[in-house]
Short mmCIF file of C-alpha atoms and ligand atoms in Angstrom, two decimals:
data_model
loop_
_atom_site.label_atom_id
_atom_site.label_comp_id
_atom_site.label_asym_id
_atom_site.label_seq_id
_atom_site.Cartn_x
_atom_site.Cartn_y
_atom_site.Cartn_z
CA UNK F 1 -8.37 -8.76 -0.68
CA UNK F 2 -6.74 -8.62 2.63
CA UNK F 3 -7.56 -12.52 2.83
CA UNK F 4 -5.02 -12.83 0.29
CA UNK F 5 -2.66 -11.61 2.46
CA UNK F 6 -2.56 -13.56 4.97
CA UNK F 7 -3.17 -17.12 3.67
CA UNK F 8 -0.03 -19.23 2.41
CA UNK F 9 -1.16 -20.08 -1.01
CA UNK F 10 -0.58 -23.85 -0.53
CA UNK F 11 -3.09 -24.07 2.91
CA UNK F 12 -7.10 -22.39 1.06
CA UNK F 13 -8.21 -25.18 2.98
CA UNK F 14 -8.25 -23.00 6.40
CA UNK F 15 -10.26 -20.46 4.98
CA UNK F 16 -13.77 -21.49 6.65
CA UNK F 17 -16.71 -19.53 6.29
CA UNK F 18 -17.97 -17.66 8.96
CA UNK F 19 -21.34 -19.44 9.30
CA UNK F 20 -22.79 -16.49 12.31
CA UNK F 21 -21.36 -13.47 13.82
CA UNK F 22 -19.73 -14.55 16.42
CA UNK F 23 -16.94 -16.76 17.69
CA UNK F 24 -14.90 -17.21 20.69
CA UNK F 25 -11.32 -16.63 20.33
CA UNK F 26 -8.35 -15.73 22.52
CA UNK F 27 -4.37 -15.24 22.37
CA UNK F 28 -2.13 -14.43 24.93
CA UNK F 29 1.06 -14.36 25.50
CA UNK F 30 0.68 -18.38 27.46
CA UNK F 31 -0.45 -20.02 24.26
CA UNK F 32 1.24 -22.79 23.33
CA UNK F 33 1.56 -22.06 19.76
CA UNK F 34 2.39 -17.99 20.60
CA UNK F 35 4.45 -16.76 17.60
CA UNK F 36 3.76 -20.09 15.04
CA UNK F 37 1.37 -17.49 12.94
CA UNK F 38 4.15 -15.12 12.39
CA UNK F 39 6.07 -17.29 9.47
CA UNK F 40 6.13 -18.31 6.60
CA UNK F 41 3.51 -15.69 5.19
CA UNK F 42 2.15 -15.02 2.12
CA UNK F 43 1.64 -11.27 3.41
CA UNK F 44 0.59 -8.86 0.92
CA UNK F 45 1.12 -5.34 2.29
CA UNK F 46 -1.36 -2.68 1.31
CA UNK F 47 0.27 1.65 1.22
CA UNK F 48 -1.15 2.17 4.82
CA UNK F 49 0.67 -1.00 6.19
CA UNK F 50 3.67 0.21 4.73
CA UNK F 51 3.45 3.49 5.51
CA UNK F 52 2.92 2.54 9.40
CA UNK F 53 5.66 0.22 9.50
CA UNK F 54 8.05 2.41 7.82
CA UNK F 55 7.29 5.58 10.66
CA UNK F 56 7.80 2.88 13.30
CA UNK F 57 11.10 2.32 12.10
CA UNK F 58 11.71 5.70 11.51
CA UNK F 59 13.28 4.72 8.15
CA UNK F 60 12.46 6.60 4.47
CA UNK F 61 9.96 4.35 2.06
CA UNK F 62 12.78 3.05 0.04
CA UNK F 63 14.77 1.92 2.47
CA UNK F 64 12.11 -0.30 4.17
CA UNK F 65 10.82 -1.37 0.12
CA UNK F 66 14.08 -2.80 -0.01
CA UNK F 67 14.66 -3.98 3.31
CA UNK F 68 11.93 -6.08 3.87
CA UNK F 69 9.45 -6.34 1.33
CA UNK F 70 9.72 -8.50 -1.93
CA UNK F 71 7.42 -7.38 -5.19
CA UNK F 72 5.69 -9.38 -7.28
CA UNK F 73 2.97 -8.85 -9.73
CA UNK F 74 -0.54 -10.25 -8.50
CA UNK F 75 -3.95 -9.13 -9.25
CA UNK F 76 -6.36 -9.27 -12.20
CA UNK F 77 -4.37 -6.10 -14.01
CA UNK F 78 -0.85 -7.87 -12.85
CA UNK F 79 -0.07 -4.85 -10.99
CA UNK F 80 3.38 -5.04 -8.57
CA UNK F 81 2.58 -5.38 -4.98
CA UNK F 82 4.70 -5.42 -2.03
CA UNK F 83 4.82 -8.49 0.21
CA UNK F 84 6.70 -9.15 3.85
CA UNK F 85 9.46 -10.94 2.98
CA UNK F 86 10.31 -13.99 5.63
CA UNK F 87 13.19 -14.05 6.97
CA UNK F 88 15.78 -16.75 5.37
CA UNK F 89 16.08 -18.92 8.60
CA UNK F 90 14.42 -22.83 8.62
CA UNK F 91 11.23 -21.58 9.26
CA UNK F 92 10.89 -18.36 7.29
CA UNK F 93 10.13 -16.12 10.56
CA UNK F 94 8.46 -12.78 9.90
CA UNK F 95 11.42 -10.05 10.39
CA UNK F 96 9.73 -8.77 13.10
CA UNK F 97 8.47 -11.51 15.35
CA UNK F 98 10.41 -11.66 18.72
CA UNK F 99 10.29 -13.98 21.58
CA UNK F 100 8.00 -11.74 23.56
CA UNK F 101 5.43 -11.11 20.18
CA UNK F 102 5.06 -8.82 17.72
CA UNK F 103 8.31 -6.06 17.81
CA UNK F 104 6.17 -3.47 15.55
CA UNK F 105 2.62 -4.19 17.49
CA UNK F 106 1.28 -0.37 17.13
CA UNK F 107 1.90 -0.25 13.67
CA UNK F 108 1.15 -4.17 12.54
CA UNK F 109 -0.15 -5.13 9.01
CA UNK F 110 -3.97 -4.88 8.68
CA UNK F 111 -4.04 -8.40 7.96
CA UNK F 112 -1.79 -9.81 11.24
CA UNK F 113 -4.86 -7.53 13.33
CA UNK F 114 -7.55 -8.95 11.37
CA UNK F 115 -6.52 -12.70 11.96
CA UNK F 116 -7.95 -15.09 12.63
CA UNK F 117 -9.57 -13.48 10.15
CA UNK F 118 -9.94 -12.53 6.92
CA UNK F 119 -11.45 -9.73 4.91
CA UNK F 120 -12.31 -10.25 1.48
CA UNK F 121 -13.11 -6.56 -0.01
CA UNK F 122 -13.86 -5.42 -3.58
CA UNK F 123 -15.09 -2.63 -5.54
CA UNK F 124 -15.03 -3.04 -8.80
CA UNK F 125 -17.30 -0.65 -9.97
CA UNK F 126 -16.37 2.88 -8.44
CA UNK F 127 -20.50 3.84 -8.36
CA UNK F 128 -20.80 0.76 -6.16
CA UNK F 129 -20.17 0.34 -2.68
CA UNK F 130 -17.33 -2.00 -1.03
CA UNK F 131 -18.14 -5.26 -0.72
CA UNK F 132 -16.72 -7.07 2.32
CA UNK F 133 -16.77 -11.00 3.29
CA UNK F 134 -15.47 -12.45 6.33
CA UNK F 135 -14.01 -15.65 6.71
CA UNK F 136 -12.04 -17.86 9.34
CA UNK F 137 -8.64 -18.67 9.44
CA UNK F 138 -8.40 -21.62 10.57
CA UNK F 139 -5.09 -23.04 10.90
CA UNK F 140 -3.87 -26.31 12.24
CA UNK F 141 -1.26 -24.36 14.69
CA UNK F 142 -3.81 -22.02 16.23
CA UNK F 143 -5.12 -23.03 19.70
CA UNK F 144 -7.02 -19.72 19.82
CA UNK F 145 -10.72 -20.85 18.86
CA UNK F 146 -12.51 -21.70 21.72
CA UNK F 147 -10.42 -20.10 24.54
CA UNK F 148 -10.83 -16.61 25.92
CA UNK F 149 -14.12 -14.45 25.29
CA UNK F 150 -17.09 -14.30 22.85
CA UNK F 151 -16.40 -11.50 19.82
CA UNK F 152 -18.80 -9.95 17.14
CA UNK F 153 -16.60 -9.17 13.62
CA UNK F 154 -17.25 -6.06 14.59
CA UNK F 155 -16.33 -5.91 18.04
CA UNK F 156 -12.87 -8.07 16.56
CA UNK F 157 -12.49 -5.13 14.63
CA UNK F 158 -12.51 -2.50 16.72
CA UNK F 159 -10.62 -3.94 19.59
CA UNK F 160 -7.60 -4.42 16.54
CA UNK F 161 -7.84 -0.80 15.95
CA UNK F 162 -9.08 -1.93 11.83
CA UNK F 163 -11.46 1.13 11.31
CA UNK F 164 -8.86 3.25 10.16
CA UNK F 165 -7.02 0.40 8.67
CA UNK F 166 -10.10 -0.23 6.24
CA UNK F 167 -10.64 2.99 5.66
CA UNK F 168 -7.02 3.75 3.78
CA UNK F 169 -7.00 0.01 2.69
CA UNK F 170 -10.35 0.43 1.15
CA UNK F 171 -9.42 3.81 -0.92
CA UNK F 172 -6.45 1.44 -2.71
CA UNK F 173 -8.97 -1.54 -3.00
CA UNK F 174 -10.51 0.16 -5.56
CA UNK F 175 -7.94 0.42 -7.33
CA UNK F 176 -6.64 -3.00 -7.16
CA UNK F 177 -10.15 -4.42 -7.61
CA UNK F 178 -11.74 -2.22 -10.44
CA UNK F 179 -12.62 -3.69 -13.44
CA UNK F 180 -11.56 -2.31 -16.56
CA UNK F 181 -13.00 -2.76 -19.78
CA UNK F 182 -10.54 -3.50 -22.71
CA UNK F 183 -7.34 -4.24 -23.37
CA UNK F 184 -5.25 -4.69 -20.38
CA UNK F 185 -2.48 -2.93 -22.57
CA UNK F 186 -3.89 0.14 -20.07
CA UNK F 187 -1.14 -0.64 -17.83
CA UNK F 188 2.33 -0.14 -19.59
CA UNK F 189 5.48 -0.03 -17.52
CA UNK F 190 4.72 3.75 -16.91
CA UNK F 191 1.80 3.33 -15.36
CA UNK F 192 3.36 -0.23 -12.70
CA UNK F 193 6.06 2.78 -11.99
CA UNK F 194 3.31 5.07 -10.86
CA UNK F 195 1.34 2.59 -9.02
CA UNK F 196 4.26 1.38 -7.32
CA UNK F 197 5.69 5.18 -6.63
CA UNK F 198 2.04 6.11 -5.17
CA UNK F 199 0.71 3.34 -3.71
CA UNK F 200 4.30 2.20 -1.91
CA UNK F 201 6.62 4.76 -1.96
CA UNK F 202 5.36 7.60 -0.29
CA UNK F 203 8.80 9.67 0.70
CA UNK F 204 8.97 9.21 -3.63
CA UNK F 205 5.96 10.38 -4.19
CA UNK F 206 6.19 13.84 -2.19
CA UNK F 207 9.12 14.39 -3.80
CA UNK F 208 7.54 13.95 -7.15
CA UNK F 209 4.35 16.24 -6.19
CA UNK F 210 6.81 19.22 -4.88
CA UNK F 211 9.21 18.85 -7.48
CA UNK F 212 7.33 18.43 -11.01
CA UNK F 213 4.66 20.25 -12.66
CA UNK F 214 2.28 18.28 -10.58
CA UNK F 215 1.04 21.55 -8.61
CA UNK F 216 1.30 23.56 -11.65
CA UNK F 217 -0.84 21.25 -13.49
CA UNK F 218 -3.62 19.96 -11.28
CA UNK F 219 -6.47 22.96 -9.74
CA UNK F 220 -6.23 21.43 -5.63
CA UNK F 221 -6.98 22.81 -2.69
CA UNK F 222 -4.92 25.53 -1.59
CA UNK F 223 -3.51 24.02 1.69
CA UNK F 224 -3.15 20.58 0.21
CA UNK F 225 0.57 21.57 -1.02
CA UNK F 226 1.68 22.97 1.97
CA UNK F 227 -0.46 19.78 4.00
CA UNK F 228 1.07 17.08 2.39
CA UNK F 229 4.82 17.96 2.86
CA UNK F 230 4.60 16.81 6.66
CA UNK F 231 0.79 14.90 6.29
CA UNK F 232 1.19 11.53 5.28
CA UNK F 233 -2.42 10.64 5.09
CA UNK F 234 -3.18 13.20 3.20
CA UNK F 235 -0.57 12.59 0.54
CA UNK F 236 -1.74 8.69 0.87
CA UNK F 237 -5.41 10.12 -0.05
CA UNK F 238 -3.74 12.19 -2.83
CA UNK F 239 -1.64 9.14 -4.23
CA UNK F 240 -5.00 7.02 -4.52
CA UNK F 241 -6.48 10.04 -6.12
CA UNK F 242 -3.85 10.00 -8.58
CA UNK F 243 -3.42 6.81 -9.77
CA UNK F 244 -7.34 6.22 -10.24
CA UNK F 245 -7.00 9.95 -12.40
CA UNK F 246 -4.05 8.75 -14.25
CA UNK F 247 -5.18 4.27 -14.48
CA UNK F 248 -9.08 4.95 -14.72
CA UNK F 249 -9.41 8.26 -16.37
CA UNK F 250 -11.83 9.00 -13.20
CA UNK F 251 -12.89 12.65 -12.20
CA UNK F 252 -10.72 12.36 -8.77
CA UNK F 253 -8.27 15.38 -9.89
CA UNK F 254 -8.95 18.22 -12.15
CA UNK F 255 -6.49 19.91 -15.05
CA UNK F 256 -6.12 23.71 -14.11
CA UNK F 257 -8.19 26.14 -16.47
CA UNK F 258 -5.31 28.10 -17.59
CA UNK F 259 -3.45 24.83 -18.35
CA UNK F 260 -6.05 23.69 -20.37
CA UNK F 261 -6.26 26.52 -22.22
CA UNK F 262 -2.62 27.25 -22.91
CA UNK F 263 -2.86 23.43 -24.63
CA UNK F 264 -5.67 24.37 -26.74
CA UNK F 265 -4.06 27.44 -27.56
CA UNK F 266 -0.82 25.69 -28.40
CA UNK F 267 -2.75 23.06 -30.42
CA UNK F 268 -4.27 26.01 -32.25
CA UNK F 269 -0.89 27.32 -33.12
CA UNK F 270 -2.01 30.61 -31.32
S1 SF4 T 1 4.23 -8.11 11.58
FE1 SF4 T 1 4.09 -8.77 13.70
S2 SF4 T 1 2.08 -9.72 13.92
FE2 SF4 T 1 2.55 -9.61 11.72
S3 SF4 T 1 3.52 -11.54 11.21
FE3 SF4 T 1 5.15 -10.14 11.72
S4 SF4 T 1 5.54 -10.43 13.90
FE4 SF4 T 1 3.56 -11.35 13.43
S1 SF4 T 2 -1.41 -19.27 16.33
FE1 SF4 T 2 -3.37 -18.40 17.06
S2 SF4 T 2 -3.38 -18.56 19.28
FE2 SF4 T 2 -1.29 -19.01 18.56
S3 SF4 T 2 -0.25 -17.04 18.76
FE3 SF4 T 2 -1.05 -17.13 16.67
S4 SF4 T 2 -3.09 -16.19 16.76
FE4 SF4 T 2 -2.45 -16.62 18.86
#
């Protein structure tokens, strides 16, 4: 899915196969075309993105939501994702390109590190492992292939710092990939809040967890409450957690005992 992301819907035809592992590939600073890839993106932004971009700035969830992001509903369950929104000059820059590069280069999108190229992952079936595809991006603009060294997709990888990128990327994958038998009537307007509450707005969420019955009702670890009012990650991890409990009906949180049993008392007019 992070293919998606980066690919303008009306150019497919760069996406290229990646026939072997390896290519040779460089960008620098003395490229002609430095900065051409950084507009007019179709730039799907997954929770981690987000959440890096947003501590770069120094700015709460919402305010970078509405800042610089644009939602639209995507996906086989129509679920509402977040996308970079271009800037509204003639060529639709990206809000955070710059003359010398990339203004927010520690904490840039997954899919601006993986390119030129792209990562197709899926899980649909949560006893499955991920599935991932690489591709090429090959656009006209790019004077990259060619020049500069030899690279492995993995070595690509780690030099973009993508391990833990993939690894938080991966956890909402499932999510966004996972098939689900019935009626798609599964996801009411309720359930696109919470998606969009977990999944993008993380400063929401924590204030949802600390101040609702959330801790009352679900049995987790002891430190998690106490974690997850400074730990990001681990409220990220929680968030995923969440949403597959509350979308999928999977075993990733557990109802308290005594909360359980004060419903079946209730129900038993005890
Ligand atoms: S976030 Fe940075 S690397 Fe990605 S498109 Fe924008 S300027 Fe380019
Ligand atoms: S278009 Fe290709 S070579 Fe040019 S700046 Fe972007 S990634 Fe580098």
């Amino acid at each position: 899915m992070d293919l998606k992301r980066i690919i303008n819907d009306h150019n497919p035809e760069a996406l290229q196969p990646l026939e072997h592992d390896g290519f040779v590939f460089g960008c620098h600073s003395g490229v002609s075309c430095f900065n051409v890839c950084c507009a007019d993106l179709n730039l799907m932004l997954t929770p981690y993105d987000v959440l890096r971009m947003k501590n770069h700035l120094k700015i709460p969830s919402e305010v970078f939501l509405d800042d610089y992001t644009t939602n639209r509903a995507t996906g086989h369950h129509g679920l509402p994702m977040a996308f970079l929104r271009m800037k509204d000059d003639e060529k639709k820059r990206c809000p955070f390109v710059t003359d010398q590069g990339c203004s927010i280069y520690e904490d840039r999108p997954g899919a601006c590190r993986m390119y030129p190229l792209g990562r197709a992952a899926t899980k649909p079936d949560p006893r499955l492992s991920v599935k991932e595809q690489f591709f090429f991006v090959k656009e006209a603009h790019c004077t990259g292939f060619g020049q500069g060294r030899e690279w492995t997709v993995a070595d690509w990888q780690a030099d973009q710092g993508l391990t833990e990128y993939n690894f938080y990327n991966d956890l909402w994958m499932e999510i966004i990939t996972r098939k689900v038998p019935g009626p798609q009537a599964a996801f009411n307007p309720q359930k696109f809040q919470m998606f969009v509450m977990a999944s993008y707005n993380l400063d929401e969420f924590r204030r949802f967890v600390l101040g609702s019955r959330f801790l009352t009702l679900f049995d987790l670890p002891a430190d998690l409450a106490e974690k997850i009012k400074t730990d990001d990650l681990e409220l990220l991890k929680l968030g995923m957690n969440w949403l597959r409990f509350s979308l999928f009906g999977d075993p990733t949180l557990a109802i308290k005992d005594s909360v359980i049993k004060e419903k079946k008392a209730a129900s038993e007019g005890k």
